CSV table of N, CA and C in Angstrom, one decimal:
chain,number,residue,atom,x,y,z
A,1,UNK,N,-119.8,-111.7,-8.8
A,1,UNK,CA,-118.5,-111.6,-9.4
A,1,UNK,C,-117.4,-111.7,-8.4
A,2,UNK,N,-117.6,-111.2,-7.1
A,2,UNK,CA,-116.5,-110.8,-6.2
A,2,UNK,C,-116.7,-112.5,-5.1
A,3,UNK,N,-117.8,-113.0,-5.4
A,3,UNK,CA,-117.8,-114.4,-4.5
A,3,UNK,C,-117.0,-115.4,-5.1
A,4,UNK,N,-117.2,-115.4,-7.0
A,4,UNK,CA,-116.9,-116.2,-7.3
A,4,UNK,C,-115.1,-116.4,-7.5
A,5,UNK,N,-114.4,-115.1,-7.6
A,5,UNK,CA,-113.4,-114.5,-7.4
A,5,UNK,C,-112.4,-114.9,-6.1
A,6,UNK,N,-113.6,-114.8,-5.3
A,6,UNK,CA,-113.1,-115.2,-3.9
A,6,UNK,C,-113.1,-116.7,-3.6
A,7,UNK,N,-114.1,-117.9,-4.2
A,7,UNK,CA,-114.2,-119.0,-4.5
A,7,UNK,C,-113.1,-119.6,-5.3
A,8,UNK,N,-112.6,-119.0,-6.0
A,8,UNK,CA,-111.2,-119.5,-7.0
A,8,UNK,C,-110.1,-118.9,-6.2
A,9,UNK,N,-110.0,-118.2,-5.7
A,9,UNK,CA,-108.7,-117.9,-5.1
A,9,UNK,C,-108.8,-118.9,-3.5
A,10,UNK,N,-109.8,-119.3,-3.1
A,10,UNK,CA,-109.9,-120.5,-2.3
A,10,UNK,C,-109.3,-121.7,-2.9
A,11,UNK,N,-109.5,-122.1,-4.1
A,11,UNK,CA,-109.6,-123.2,-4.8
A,11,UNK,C,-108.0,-123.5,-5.0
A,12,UNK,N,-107.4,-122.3,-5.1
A,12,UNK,CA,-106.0,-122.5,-5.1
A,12,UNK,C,-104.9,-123.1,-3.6
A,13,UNK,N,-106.0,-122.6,-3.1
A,13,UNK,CA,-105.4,-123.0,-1.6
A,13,UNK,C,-105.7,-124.4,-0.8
A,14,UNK,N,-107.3,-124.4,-1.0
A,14,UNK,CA,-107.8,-125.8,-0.5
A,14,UNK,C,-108.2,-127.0,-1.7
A,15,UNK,N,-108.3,-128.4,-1.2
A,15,UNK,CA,-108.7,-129.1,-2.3
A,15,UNK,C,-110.1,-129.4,-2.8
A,16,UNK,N,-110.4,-129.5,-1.5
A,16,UNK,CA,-112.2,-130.3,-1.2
A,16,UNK,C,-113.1,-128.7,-0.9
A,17,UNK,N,-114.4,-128.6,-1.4
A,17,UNK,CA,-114.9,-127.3,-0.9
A,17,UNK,C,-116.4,-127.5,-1.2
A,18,UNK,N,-117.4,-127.3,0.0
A,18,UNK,CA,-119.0,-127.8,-0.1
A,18,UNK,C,-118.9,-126.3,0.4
A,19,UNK,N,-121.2,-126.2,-0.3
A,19,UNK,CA,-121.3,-125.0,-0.1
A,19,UNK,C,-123.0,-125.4,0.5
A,20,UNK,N,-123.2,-125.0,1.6
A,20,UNK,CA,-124.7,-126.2,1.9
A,20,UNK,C,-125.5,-124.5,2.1
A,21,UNK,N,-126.7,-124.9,0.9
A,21,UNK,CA,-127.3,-123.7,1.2
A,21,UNK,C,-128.6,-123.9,1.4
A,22,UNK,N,-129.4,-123.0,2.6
A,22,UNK,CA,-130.5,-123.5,3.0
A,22,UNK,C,-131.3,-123.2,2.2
A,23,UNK,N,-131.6,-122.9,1.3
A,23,UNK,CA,-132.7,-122.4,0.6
A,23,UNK,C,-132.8,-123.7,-0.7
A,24,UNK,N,-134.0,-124.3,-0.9
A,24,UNK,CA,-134.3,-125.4,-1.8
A,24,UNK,C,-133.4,-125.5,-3.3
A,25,UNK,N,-133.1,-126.4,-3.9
A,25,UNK,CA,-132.0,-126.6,-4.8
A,25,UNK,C,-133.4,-125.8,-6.1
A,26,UNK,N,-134.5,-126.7,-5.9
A,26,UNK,CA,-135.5,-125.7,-7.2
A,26,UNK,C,-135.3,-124.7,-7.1
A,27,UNK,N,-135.0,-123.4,-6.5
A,27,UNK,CA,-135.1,-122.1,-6.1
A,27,UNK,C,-133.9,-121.5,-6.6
A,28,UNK,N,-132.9,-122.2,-7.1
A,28,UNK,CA,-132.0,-121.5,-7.1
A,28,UNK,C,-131.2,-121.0,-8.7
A,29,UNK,N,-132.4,-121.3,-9.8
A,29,UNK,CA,-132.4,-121.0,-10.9
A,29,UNK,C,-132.5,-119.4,-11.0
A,30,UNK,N,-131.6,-118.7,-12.0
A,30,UNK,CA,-132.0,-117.7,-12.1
A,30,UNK,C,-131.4,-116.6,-10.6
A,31,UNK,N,-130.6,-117.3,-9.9
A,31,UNK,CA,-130.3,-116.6,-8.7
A,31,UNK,C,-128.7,-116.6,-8.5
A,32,UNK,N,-128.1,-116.0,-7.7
A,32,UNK,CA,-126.6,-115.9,-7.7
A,32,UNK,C,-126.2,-117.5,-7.1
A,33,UNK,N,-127.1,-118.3,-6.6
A,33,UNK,CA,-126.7,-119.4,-6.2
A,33,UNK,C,-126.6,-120.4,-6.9
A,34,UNK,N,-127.5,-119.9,-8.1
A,34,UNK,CA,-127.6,-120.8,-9.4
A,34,UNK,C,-126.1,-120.5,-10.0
A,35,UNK,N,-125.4,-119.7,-10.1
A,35,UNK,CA,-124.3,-119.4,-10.6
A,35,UNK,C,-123.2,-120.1,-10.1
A,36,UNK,N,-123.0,-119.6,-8.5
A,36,UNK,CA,-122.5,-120.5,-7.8
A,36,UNK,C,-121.9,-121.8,-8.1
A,37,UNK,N,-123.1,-122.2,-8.0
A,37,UNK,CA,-123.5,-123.9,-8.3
A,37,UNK,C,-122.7,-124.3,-9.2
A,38,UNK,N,-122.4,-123.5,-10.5
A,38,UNK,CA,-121.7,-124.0,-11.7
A,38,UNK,C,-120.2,-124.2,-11.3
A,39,UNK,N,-120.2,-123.6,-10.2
A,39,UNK,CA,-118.3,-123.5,-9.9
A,39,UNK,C,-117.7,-124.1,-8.8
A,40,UNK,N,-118.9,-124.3,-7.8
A,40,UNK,CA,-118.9,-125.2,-6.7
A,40,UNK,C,-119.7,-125.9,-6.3
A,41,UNK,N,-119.2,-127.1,-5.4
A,41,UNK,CA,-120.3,-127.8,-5.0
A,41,UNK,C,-121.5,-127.4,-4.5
A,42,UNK,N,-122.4,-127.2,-4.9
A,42,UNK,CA,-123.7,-126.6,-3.8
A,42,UNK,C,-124.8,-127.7,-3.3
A,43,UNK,N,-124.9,-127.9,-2.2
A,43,UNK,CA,-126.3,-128.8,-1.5
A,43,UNK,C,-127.1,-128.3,-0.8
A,44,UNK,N,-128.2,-128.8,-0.9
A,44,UNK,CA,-129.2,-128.1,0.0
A,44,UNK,C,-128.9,-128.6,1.5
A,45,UNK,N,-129.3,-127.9,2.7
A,45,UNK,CA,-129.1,-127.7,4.0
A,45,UNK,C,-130.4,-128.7,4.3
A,46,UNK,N,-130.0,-130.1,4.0
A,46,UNK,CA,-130.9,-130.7,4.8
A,46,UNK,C,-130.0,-132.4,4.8
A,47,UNK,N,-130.6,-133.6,5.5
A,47,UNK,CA,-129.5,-134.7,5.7
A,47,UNK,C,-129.2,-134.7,4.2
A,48,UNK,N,-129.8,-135.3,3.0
A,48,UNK,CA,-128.9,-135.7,2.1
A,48,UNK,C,-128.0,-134.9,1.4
A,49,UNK,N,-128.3,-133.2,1.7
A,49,UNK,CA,-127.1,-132.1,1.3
A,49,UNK,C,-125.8,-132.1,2.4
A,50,UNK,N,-125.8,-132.3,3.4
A,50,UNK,CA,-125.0,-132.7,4.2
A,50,UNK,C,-123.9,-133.6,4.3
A,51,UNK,N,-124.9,-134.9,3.9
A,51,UNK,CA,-124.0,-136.0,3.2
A,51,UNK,C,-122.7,-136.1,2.2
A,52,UNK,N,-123.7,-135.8,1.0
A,52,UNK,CA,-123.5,-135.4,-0.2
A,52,UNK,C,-121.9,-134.5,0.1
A,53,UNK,N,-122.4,-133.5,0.8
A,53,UNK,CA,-121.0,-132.4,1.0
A,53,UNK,C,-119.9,-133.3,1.7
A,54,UNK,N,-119.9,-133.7,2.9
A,54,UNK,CA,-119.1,-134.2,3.0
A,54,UNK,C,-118.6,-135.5,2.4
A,55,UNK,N,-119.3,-136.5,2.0
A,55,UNK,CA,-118.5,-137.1,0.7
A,55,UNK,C,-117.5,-136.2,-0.4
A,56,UNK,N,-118.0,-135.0,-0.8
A,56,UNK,CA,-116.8,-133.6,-1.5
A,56,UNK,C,-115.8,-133.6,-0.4
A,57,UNK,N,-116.1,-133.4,0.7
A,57,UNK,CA,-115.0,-132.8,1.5
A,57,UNK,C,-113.9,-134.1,1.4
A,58,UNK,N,-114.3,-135.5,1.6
A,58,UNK,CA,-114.0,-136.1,1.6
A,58,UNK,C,-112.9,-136.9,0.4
A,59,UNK,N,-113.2,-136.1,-0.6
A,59,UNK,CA,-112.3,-136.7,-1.7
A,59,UNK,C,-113.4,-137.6,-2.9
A,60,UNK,N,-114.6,-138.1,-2.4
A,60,UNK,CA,-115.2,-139.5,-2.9
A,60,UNK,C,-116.5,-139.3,-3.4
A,61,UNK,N,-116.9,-137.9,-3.8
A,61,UNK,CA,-117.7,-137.3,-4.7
A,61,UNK,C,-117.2,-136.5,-5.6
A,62,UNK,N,-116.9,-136.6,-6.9
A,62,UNK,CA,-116.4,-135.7,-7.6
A,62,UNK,C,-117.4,-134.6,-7.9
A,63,UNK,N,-116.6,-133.2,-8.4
A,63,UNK,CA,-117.4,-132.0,-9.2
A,63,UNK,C,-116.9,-132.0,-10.0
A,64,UNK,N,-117.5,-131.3,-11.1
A,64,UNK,CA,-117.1,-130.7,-12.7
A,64,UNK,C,-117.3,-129.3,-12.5
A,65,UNK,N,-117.3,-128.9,-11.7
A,65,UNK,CA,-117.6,-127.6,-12.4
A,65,UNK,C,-116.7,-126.6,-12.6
């Protein structure tokens, strides 16, 4: 509650925002990252999550969430 809180009051400030987490994208069901996920960009900590993020940072991957 207090990350995601803290994530939107980011959101107000910055435009572009990745969240590269090392722990496998399957894993993350059912866990606060899974939640996460729905409000931020989340990638896994490996080259294509990397990518992926900075393309977000970049303007040239969109999120819905």
């Amino acid at each position: 509650e207090f990350t995601e809180k803290f994530i939107r009051q980011l959101r107000q400030k910055l435009h572009y925002m990745a969240w590269l987490n090392p722990v496998p994208q399957d894993r993350w069901a059912g866990t606060s990252a899974g939640v996460i996920a729905q409000f931020m960009p989340m990638f896994e900590c490996d080259k294509v999550g990397l990518k992926n993020a900075i393309k977000v940072l970049r303007g040239s991957l969109g999120f819905t969430g």
